[in-house]
PDB file of C-alpha atoms in Angstrom:
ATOM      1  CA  UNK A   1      18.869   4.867  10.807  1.00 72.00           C
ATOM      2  CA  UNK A   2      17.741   5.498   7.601  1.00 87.00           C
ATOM      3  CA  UNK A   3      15.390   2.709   6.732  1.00 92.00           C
ATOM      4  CA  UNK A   4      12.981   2.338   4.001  1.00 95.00           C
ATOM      5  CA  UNK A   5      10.542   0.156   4.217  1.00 95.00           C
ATOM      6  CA  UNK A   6       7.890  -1.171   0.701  1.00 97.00           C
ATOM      7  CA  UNK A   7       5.115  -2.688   0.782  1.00 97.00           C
ATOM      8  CA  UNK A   8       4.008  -5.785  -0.762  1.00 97.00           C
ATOM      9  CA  UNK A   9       7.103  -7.448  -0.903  1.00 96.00           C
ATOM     10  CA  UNK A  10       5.600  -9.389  -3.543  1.00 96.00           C
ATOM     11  CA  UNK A  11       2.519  -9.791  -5.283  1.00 97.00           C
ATOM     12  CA  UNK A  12       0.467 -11.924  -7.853  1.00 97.00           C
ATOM     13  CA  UNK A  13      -2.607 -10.085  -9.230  1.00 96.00           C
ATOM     14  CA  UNK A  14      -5.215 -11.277 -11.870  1.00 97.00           C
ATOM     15  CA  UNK A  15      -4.756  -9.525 -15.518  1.00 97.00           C
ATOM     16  CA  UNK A  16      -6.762  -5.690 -15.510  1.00 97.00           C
ATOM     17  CA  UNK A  17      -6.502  -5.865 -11.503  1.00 97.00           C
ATOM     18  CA  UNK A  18      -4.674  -2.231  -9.769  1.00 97.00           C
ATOM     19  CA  UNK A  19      -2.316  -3.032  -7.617  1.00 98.00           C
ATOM     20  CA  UNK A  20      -0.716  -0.747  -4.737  1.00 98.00           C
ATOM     21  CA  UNK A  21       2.823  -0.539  -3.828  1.00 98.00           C
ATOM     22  CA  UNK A  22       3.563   1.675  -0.519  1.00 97.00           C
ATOM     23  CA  UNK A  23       7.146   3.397  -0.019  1.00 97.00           C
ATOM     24  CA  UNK A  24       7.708   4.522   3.328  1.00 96.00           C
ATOM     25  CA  UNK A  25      10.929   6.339   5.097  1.00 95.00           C
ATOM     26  CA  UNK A  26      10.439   5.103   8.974  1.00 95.00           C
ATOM     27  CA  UNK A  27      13.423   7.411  10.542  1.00 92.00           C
ATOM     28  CA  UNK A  28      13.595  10.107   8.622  1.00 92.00           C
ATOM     29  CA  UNK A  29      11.493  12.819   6.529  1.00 92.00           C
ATOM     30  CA  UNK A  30      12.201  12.595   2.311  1.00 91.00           C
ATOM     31  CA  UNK A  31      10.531  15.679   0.363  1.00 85.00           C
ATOM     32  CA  UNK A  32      11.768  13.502  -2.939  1.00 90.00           C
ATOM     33  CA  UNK A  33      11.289   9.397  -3.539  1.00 94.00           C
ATOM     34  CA  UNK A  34      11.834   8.150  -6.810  1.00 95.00           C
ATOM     35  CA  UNK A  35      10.432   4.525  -7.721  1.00 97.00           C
ATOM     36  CA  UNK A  36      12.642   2.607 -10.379  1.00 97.00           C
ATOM     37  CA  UNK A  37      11.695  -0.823 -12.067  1.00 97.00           C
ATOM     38  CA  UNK A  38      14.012  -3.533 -12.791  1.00 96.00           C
ATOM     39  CA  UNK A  39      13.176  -6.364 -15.381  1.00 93.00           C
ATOM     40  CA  UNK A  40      14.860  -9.724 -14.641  1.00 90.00           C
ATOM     41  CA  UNK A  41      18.684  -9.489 -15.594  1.00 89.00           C
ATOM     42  CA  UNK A  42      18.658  -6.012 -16.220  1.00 93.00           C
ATOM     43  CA  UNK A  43      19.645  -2.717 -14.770  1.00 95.00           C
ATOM     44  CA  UNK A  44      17.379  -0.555 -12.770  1.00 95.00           C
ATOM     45  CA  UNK A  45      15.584   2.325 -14.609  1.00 96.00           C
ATOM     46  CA  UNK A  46      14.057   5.177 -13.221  1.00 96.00           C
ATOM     47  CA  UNK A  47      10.240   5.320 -13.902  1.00 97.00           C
ATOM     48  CA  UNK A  48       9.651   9.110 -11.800  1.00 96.00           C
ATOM     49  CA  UNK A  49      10.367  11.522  -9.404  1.00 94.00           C
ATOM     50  CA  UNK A  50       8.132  11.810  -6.606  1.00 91.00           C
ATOM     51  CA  UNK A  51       7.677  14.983  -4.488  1.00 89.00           C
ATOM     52  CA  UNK A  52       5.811  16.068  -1.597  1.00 87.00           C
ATOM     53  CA  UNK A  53       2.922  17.590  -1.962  1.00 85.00           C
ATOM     54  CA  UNK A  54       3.591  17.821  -6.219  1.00 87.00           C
ATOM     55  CA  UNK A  55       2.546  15.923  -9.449  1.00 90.00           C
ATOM     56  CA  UNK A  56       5.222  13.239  -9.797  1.00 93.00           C
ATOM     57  CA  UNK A  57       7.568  13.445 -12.495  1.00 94.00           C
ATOM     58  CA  UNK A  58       7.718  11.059 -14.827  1.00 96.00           C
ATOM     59  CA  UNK A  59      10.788  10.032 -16.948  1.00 95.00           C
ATOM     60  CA  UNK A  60      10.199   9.391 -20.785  1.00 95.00           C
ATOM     61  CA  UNK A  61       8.569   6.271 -22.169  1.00 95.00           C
ATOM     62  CA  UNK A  62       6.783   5.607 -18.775  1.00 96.00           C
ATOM     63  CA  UNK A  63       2.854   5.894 -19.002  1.00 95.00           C
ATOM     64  CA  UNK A  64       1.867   8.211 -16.147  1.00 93.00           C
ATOM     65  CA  UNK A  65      -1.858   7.306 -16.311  1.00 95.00           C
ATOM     66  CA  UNK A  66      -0.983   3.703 -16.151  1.00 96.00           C
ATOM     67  CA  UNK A  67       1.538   3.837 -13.185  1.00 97.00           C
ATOM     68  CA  UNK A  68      -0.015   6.103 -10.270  1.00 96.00           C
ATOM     69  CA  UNK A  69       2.026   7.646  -7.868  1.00 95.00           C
ATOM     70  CA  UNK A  70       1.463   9.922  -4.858  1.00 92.00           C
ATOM     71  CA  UNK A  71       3.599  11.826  -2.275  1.00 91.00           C
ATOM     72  CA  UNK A  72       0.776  12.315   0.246  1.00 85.00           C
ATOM     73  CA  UNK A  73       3.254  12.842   3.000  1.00 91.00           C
ATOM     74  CA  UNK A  74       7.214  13.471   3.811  1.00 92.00           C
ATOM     75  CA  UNK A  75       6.856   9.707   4.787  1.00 94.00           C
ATOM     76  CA  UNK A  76       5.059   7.562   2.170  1.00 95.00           C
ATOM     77  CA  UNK A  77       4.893   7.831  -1.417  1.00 95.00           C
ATOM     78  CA  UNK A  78       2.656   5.088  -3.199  1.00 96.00           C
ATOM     79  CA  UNK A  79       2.670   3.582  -6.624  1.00 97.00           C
ATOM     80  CA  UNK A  80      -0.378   2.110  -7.812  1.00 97.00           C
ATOM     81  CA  UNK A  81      -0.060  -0.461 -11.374  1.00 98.00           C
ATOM     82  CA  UNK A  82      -3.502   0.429 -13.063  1.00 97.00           C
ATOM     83  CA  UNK A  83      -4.866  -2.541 -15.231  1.00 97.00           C
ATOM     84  CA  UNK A  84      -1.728  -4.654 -14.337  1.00 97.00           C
ATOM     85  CA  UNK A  85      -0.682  -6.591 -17.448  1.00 96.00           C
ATOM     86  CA  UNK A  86       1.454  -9.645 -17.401  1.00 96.00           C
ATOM     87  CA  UNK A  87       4.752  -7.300 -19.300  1.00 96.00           C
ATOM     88  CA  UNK A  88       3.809  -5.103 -16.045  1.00 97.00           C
ATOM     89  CA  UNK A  89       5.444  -7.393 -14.477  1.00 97.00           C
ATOM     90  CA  UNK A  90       8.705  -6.425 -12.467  1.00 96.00           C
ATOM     91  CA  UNK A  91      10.410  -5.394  -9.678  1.00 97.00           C
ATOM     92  CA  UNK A  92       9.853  -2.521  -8.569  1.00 97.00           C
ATOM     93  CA  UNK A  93      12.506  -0.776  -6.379  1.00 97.00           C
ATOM     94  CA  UNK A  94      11.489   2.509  -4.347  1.00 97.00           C
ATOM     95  CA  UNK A  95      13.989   5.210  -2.978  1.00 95.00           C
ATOM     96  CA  UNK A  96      14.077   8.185  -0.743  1.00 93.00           C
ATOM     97  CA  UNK A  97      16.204  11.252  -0.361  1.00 89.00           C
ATOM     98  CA  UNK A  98      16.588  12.377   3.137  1.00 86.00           C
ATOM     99  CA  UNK A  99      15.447  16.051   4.135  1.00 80.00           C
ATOM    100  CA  UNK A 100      18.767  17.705   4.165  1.00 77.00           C
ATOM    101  CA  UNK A 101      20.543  15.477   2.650  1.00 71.00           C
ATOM    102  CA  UNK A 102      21.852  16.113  -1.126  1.00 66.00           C
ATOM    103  CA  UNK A 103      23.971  12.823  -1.220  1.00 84.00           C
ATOM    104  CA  UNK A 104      22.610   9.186   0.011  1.00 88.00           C
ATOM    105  CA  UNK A 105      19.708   7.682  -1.545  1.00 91.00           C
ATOM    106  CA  UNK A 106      18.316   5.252   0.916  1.00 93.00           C
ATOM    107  CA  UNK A 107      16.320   1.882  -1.229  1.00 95.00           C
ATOM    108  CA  UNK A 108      13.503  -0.342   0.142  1.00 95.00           C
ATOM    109  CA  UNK A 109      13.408  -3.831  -0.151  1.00 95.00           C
ATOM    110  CA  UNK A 110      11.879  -4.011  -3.542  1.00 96.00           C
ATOM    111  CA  UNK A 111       8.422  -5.309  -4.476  1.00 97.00           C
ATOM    112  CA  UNK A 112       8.053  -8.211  -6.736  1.00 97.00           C
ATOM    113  CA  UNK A 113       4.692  -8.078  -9.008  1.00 97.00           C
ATOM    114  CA  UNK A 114       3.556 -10.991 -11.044  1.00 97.00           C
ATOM    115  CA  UNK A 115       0.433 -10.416 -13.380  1.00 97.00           C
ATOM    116  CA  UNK A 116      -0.955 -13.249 -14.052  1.00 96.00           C
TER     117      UNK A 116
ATOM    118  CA  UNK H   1      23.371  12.856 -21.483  1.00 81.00           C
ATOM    119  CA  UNK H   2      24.657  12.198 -18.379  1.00 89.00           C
ATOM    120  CA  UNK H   3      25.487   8.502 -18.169  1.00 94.00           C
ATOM    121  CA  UNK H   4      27.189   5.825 -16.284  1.00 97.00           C
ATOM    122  CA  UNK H   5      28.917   2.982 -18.331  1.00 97.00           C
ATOM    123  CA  UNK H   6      30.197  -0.653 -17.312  1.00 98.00           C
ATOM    124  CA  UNK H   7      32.171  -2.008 -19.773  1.00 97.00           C
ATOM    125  CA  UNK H   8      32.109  -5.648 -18.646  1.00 96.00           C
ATOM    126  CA  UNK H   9      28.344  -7.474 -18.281  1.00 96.00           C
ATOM    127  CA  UNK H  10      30.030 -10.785 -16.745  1.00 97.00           C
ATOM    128  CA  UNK H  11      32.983 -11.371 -14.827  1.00 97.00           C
ATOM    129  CA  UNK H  12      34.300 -15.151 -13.679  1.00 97.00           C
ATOM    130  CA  UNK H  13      37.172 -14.921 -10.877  1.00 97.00           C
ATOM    131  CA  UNK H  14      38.349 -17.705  -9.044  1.00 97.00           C
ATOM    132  CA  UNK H  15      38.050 -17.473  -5.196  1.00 97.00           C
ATOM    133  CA  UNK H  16      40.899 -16.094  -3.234  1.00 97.00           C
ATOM    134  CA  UNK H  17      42.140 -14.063  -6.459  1.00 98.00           C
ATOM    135  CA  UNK H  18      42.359 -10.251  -6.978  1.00 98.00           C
ATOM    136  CA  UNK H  19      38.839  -8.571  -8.817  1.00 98.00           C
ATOM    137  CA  UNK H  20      38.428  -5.081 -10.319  1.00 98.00           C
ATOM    138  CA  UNK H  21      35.105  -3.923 -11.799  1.00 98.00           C
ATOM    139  CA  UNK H  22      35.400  -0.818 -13.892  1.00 98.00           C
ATOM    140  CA  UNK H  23      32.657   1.783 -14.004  1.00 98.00           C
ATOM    141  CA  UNK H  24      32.958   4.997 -16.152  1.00 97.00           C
ATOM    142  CA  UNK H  25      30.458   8.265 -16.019  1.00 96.00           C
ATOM    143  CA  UNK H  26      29.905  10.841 -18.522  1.00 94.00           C
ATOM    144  CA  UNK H  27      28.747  13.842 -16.161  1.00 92.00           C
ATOM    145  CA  UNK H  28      29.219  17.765 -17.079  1.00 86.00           C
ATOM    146  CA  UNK H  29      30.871  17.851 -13.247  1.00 88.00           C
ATOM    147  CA  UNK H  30      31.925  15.308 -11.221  1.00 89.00           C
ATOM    148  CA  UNK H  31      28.877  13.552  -9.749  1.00 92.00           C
ATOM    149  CA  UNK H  32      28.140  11.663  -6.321  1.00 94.00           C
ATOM    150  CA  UNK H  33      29.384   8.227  -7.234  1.00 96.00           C
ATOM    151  CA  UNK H  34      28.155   4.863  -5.478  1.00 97.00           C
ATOM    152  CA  UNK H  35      28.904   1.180  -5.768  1.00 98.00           C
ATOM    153  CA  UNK H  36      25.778  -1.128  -4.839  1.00 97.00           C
ATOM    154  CA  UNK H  37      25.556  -4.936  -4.910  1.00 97.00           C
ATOM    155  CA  UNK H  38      22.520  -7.044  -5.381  1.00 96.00           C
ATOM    156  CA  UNK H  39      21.982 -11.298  -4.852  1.00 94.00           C
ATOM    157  CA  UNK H  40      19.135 -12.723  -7.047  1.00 89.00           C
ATOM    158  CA  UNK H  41      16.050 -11.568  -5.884  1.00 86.00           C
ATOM    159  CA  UNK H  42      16.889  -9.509  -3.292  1.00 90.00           C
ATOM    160  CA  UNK H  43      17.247  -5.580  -2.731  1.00 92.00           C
ATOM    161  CA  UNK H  44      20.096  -3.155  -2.791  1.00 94.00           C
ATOM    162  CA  UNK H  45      23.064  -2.949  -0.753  1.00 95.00           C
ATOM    163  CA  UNK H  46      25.375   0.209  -0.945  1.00 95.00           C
ATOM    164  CA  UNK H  47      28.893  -1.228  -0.981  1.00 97.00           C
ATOM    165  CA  UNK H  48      30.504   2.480  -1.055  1.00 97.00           C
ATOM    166  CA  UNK H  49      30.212   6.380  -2.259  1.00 95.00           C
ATOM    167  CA  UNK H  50      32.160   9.147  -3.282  1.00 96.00           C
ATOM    168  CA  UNK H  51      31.520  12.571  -2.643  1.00 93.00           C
ATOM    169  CA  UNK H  52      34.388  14.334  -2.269  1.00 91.00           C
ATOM    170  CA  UNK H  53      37.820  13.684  -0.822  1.00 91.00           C
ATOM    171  CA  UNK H  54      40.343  11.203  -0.818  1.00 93.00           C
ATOM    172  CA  UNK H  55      40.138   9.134  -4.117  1.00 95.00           C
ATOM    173  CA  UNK H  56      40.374   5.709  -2.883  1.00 97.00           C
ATOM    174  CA  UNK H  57      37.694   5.011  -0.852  1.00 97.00           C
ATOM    175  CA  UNK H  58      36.832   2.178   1.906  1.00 97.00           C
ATOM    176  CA  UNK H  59      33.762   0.114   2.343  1.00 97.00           C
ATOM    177  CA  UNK H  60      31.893  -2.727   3.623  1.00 96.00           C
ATOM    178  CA  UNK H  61      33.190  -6.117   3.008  1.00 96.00           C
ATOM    179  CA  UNK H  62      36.735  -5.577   2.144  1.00 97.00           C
ATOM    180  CA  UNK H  63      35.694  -3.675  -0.997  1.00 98.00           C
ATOM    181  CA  UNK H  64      37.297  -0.311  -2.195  1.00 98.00           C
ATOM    182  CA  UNK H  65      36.793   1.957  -5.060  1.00 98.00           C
ATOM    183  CA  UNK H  66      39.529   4.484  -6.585  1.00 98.00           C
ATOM    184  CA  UNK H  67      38.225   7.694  -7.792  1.00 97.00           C
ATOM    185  CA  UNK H  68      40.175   9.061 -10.920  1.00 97.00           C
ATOM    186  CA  UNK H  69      39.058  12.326 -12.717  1.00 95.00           C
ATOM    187  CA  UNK H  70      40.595  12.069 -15.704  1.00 95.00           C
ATOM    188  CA  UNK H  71      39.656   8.889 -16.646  1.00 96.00           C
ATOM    189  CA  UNK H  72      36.550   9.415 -15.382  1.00 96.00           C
ATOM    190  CA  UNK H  73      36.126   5.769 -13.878  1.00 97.00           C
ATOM    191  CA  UNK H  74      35.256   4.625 -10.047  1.00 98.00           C
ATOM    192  CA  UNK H  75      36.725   1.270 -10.288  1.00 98.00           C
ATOM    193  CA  UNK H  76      35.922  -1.213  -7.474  1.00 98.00           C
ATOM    194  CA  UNK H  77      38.308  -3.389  -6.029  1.00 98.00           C
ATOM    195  CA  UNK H  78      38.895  -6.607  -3.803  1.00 98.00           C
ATOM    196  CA  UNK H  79      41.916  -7.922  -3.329  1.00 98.00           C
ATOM    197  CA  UNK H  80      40.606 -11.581  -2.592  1.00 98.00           C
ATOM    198  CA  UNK H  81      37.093 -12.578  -3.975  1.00 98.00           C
ATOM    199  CA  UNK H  82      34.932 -14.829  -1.292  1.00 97.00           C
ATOM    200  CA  UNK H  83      32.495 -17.554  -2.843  1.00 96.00           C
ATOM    201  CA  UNK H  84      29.730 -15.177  -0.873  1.00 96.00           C
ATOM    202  CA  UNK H  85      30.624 -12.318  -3.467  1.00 97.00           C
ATOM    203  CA  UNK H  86      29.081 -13.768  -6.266  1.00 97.00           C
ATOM    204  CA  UNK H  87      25.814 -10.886  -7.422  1.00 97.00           C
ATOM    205  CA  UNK H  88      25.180  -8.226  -9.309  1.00 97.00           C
ATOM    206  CA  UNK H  89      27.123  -5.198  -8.595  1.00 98.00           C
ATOM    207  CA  UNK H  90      26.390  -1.685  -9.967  1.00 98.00           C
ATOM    208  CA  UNK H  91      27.787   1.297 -10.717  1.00 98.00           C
ATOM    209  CA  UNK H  92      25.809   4.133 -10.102  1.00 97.00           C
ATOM    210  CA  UNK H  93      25.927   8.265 -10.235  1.00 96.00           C
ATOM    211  CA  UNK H  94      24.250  11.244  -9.501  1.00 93.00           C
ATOM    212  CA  UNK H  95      24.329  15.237  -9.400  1.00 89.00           C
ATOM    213  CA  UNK H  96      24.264  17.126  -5.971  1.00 79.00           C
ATOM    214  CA  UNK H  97      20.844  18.246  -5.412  1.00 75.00           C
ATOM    215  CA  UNK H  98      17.565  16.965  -3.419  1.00 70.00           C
ATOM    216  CA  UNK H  99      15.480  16.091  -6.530  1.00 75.00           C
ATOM    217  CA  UNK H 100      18.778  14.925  -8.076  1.00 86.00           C
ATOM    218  CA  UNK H 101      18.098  11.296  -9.759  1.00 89.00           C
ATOM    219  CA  UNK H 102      20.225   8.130  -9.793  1.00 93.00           C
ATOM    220  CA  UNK H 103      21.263   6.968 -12.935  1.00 95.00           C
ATOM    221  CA  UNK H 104      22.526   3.257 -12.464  1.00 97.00           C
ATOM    222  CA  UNK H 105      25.151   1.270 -14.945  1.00 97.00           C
ATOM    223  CA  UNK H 106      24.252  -2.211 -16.760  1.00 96.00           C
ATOM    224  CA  UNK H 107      25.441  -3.915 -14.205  1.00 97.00           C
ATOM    225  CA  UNK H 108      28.359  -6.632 -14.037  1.00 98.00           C
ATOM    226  CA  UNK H 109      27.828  -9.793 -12.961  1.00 97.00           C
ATOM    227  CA  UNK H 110      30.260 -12.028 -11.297  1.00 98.00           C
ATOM    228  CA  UNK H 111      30.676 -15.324 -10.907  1.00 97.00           C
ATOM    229  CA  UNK H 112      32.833 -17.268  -8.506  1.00 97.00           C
ATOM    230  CA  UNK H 113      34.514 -20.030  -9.110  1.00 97.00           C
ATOM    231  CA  UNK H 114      36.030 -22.782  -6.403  1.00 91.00           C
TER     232      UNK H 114
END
């Protein structure tokens, strides 16, 4: 149990183009997912905190206007790349913490975006 | 600021030989602490976590970590390093708490040698 599944696993978009990243929690209900972005060789960073039903909370440094996210449900949380730009280019890891559950994060597959 | 530190960015053991990984937090009380691995261009895979407990803890593919408060480190540990065990690994931490965030080391990556 437990899984979390992203959508695009990867992507190649045009310069100025929006691109759409889904985060979904199959088996289980998360009230918080946070979305992190790792650049090649590095560490992962955390980018914001997304809630259900709430603004998203974004850490410092990280453009909220530019990088959309929603918490529509206790399922999916989206993150939408607004006027992609080839240094927007990453992966971009999502993660979800299960309701009732203070401990485990659970981590999608990633989603690779190249902007061309 | 609550951090998570690993000392080493690259590691080279041969195969068959004896690895250790540090990791060291800076937390105001001891956190949730997790071990993940990741191969090039893949996702995450939690090797292990700590939440309370025994110290040395057990997990997937013969690795263990050793909780020690006053060093505050969560060292991982294999006694005998497969070729397959070449990735990134990474130390990670967090406070209890739903909205709690992950903060993730560097990294260390190791190499394996034949």
């Amino acid at each position: 149990g437990a899984v979390v599944s992203q959508h695009p696993s990867w992507v190649i978009c045009k310069s100025g183009t929006s691109v759409k990243i889904e985060c979904r929690s199959l088996d289980f209900q998360a009230t918080t997912m946070f979305w992190y972005r790792q650049f090649p060789k590095q560490s992962l960073m955390l980018m914001a905190t997304s809630n259900e039903g709430s603004k998203a909370t974004y850490e410092q440094g990280v453009e909220k206007d530019k990088f959309l996210i929603n918490h529509a449900s206790l399922t999916l949380s989206t993150l939408t790349v607004t006027s992609a730009h080839p240094e927007d280019s990453s992966f971009y890891i999502c993660s979800a913490n299960r309701v009732g559950n203070t401990g485990e994060l659970f981590f999608g597959e990633g989603s690779r975006l190249t902007v061309l | 600021a609550q951090s998570v530190t690993q000392p080493d960015i690259h590691i080279t053991v041969s195969e068959g030989a004896s690895l250790e990984l540090r990791c060291n937090y800076s937390y105001g009380a001891t956190p949730y602490l997790f071990w993940y691995v990741q191969s090039p261009g893949q996702g995450l895979q939690l090797l292990l976590k700590y939440f309370s407990g025994d110290t040395l803890v057990q997990g997937i593919k013969g690795f263990e970590a050793e909780f020690k408060r006053s060093q505050s480190s969560f060292n991982l540990r294999k006694p005998s390093v497969h070729w397959s065990d070449a990735a990134e690994y990474f130390c990670a931490a967090r406070n209890t708490g739903t909205a709690s965030k992950l903060t993730f080391g560097t990294g260390t990556r190791l190499q394996v040698t034949l």
